[in-house]
């Protein structure tokens, strides 16, 4: 992953993303596409670093990523914070039902929905 991350960082500095676009349909291409979307949204590079080096395959599907991103934005998370990427990882990695069940458990023990997502 080192070379991949290094290429992205260098391309980010020069705004030349074409040279780092990996083979179409690959996991790296999906990750790169999603990282570029997040950069356009204003997510800082330092926040994206954990995403770049993760082995999380939840970022693969274009439509799933798009839906999850919309959900996280609609929930009011600030794209300039690491909490935004963490919330995106949670939404990407769990079904709607699983998230709802976990939030309900937290509410039963006294947390608000806002507390759960902080």
mmCIF file of C-alpha atoms in Angstrom:
data_model
loop_
_atom_site.group_PDB
_atom_site.id
_atom_site.type_symbol
_atom_site.label_atom_id
_atom_site.label_comp_id
_atom_site.label_asym_id
_atom_site.label_seq_id
_atom_site.Cartn_x
_atom_site.Cartn_y
_atom_site.Cartn_z
ATOM 1 C CA UNK A 1 0.000 0.000 0.000
ATOM 2 C CA UNK A 2 2.925 2.336 0.546
ATOM 3 C CA UNK A 3 3.454 3.035 -3.169
ATOM 4 C CA UNK A 4 -0.276 3.493 -3.749
ATOM 5 C CA UNK A 5 -0.593 5.976 -0.873
ATOM 6 C CA UNK A 6 2.570 7.798 -1.957
ATOM 7 C CA UNK A 7 1.250 8.167 -5.526
ATOM 8 C CA UNK A 8 -2.054 9.546 -4.266
ATOM 9 C CA UNK A 9 -0.328 12.053 -1.998
ATOM 10 C CA UNK A 10 1.914 13.230 -4.845
ATOM 11 C CA UNK A 11 -1.026 13.452 -7.257
ATOM 12 C CA UNK A 12 -2.987 15.371 -4.627
ATOM 13 C CA UNK A 13 -0.206 17.933 -4.365
ATOM 14 C CA UNK A 14 -0.088 18.417 -8.139
ATOM 15 C CA UNK A 15 -3.823 17.913 -8.850
ATOM 16 C CA UNK A 16 -2.812 15.303 -11.467
ATOM 17 C CA UNK A 17 -4.987 12.306 -10.657
ATOM 18 C CA UNK A 18 -4.849 10.698 -14.107
ATOM 19 C CA UNK A 19 -1.414 9.215 -13.482
ATOM 20 C CA UNK A 20 -2.612 7.277 -10.417
ATOM 21 C CA UNK A 21 -5.836 5.815 -11.755
ATOM 22 C CA UNK A 22 -5.413 2.051 -11.354
ATOM 23 C CA UNK A 23 -6.829 -0.689 -13.561
ATOM 24 C CA UNK A 24 -10.567 -0.299 -14.154
ATOM 25 C CA UNK A 25 -12.716 -2.416 -11.840
ATOM 26 C CA UNK A 26 -9.941 -3.056 -9.330
ATOM 27 C CA UNK A 27 -10.295 -2.521 -5.595
ATOM 28 C CA UNK A 28 -7.729 0.273 -5.831
ATOM 29 C CA UNK A 29 -9.710 1.977 -8.582
ATOM 30 C CA UNK A 30 -12.837 1.887 -6.417
ATOM 31 C CA UNK A 31 -10.934 3.219 -3.430
ATOM 32 C CA UNK A 32 -9.311 5.954 -5.538
ATOM 33 C CA UNK A 33 -12.665 6.974 -7.050
ATOM 34 C CA UNK A 34 -14.214 7.206 -3.599
ATOM 35 C CA UNK A 35 -11.228 9.112 -2.194
ATOM 36 C CA UNK A 36 -11.527 11.644 -5.029
ATOM 37 C CA UNK A 37 -15.232 12.111 -4.242
ATOM 38 C CA UNK A 38 -14.364 12.700 -0.585
ATOM 39 C CA UNK A 39 -11.625 15.197 -1.526
ATOM 40 C CA UNK A 40 -14.141 17.114 -3.660
ATOM 41 C CA UNK A 41 -16.441 17.171 -0.639
ATOM 42 C CA UNK A 42 -13.668 18.862 1.354
ATOM 43 C CA UNK A 43 -12.346 15.939 3.402
ATOM 44 C CA UNK A 44 -8.722 16.824 4.248
ATOM 45 C CA UNK A 45 -5.883 14.540 3.206
ATOM 46 C CA UNK A 46 -4.871 13.858 6.816
ATOM 47 C CA UNK A 47 -8.358 12.486 7.508
ATOM 48 C CA UNK A 48 -8.273 10.289 4.410
ATOM 49 C CA UNK A 49 -4.971 8.632 5.295
ATOM 50 C CA UNK A 50 -6.576 5.905 7.417
ATOM 51 C CA UNK A 51 -8.978 5.163 4.569
ATOM 52 C CA UNK A 52 -6.141 4.887 2.067
ATOM 53 C CA UNK A 53 -4.202 2.344 4.089
ATOM 54 C CA UNK A 54 -7.182 0.340 5.307
ATOM 55 C CA UNK A 55 -7.966 -3.119 4.045
ATOM 56 C CA UNK A 56 -11.652 -2.333 4.340
ATOM 57 C CA UNK A 57 -13.400 -3.675 1.257
ATOM 58 C CA UNK A 58 -16.591 -1.816 2.149
ATOM 59 C CA UNK A 59 -15.511 1.030 -0.119
ATOM 60 C CA UNK A 60 -15.750 -1.045 -3.281
ATOM 61 C CA UNK A 61 -19.270 -0.535 -4.588
ATOM 62 C CA UNK A 62 -19.968 2.767 -6.295
ATOM 63 C CA UNK A 63 -23.702 2.807 -5.524
ATOM 64 C CA UNK A 64 -23.314 1.619 -1.917
ATOM 65 C CA UNK A 65 -20.640 4.265 -1.367
ATOM 66 C CA UNK A 66 -22.863 6.957 -2.890
ATOM 67 C CA UNK A 67 -25.826 5.969 -0.689
ATOM 68 C CA UNK A 68 -23.686 5.804 2.444
ATOM 69 C CA UNK A 69 -22.061 9.148 1.697
ATOM 70 C CA UNK A 70 -25.465 10.790 1.252
ATOM 71 C CA UNK A 71 -26.649 9.302 4.553
ATOM 72 C CA UNK A 72 -23.622 10.592 6.459
ATOM 73 C CA UNK A 73 -23.899 14.062 4.897
ATOM 74 C CA UNK A 74 -27.649 14.162 5.654
ATOM 75 C CA UNK A 75 -26.888 13.235 9.268
ATOM 76 C CA UNK A 76 -24.914 16.468 9.534
ATOM 77 C CA UNK A 77 -21.361 15.174 9.941
ATOM 78 C CA UNK A 78 -18.650 17.703 9.114
ATOM 79 C CA UNK A 79 -16.507 16.421 6.202
ATOM 80 C CA UNK A 80 -13.435 18.157 7.616
ATOM 81 C CA UNK A 81 -13.348 15.904 10.685
ATOM 82 C CA UNK A 82 -12.208 12.333 11.212
ATOM 83 C CA UNK A 83 -15.642 11.595 12.697
ATOM 84 C CA UNK A 84 -17.070 11.974 9.184
ATOM 85 C CA UNK A 85 -14.881 9.159 7.818
ATOM 86 C CA UNK A 86 -15.582 6.990 10.881
ATOM 87 C CA UNK A 87 -19.338 7.487 10.421
ATOM 88 C CA UNK A 88 -18.963 6.625 6.746
ATOM 89 C CA UNK A 89 -17.126 3.416 7.668
ATOM 90 C CA UNK A 90 -19.907 2.446 10.088
ATOM 91 C CA UNK A 91 -22.686 3.171 7.600
ATOM 92 C CA UNK A 92 -20.795 1.327 4.832
ATOM 93 C CA UNK A 93 -20.038 -1.695 6.965
ATOM 94 C CA UNK A 94 -23.454 -2.353 8.503
ATOM 95 C CA UNK A 95 -26.978 -2.826 7.287
ATOM 96 C CA UNK A 96 -29.580 -0.194 8.092
ATOM 97 C CA UNK A 97 -31.248 -2.663 10.454
ATOM 98 C CA UNK A 98 -28.006 -3.385 12.349
ATOM 99 C CA UNK A 99 -27.318 0.326 12.795
ATOM 100 C CA UNK A 100 -30.869 0.933 14.008
ATOM 101 C CA UNK A 101 -30.611 -1.923 16.528
ATOM 102 C CA UNK A 102 -27.313 -0.620 17.916
ATOM 103 C CA UNK A 103 -28.661 2.931 18.222
ATOM 104 C CA UNK A 104 -31.774 1.610 20.014
ATOM 105 C CA UNK A 105 -29.637 -0.321 22.526
ATOM 106 C CA UNK A 106 -27.661 2.839 23.275
ATOM 107 C CA UNK A 107 -30.877 4.845 23.665
ATOM 108 C CA UNK A 108 -32.201 2.270 26.148
ATOM 109 C CA UNK A 109 -29.189 2.813 28.385
ATOM 110 C CA UNK A 110 -29.610 6.577 28.347
ATOM 111 C CA UNK A 111 -27.760 7.930 25.323
ATOM 112 C CA UNK A 112 -29.401 10.193 22.771
ATOM 113 C CA UNK A 113 -29.102 9.519 19.055
ATOM 114 C CA UNK A 114 -26.715 12.472 18.868
ATOM 115 C CA UNK A 115 -24.527 10.953 21.579
ATOM 116 C CA UNK A 116 -24.327 7.673 19.694
ATOM 117 C CA UNK A 117 -23.018 9.325 16.547
ATOM 118 C CA UNK A 118 -20.488 11.612 18.246
#
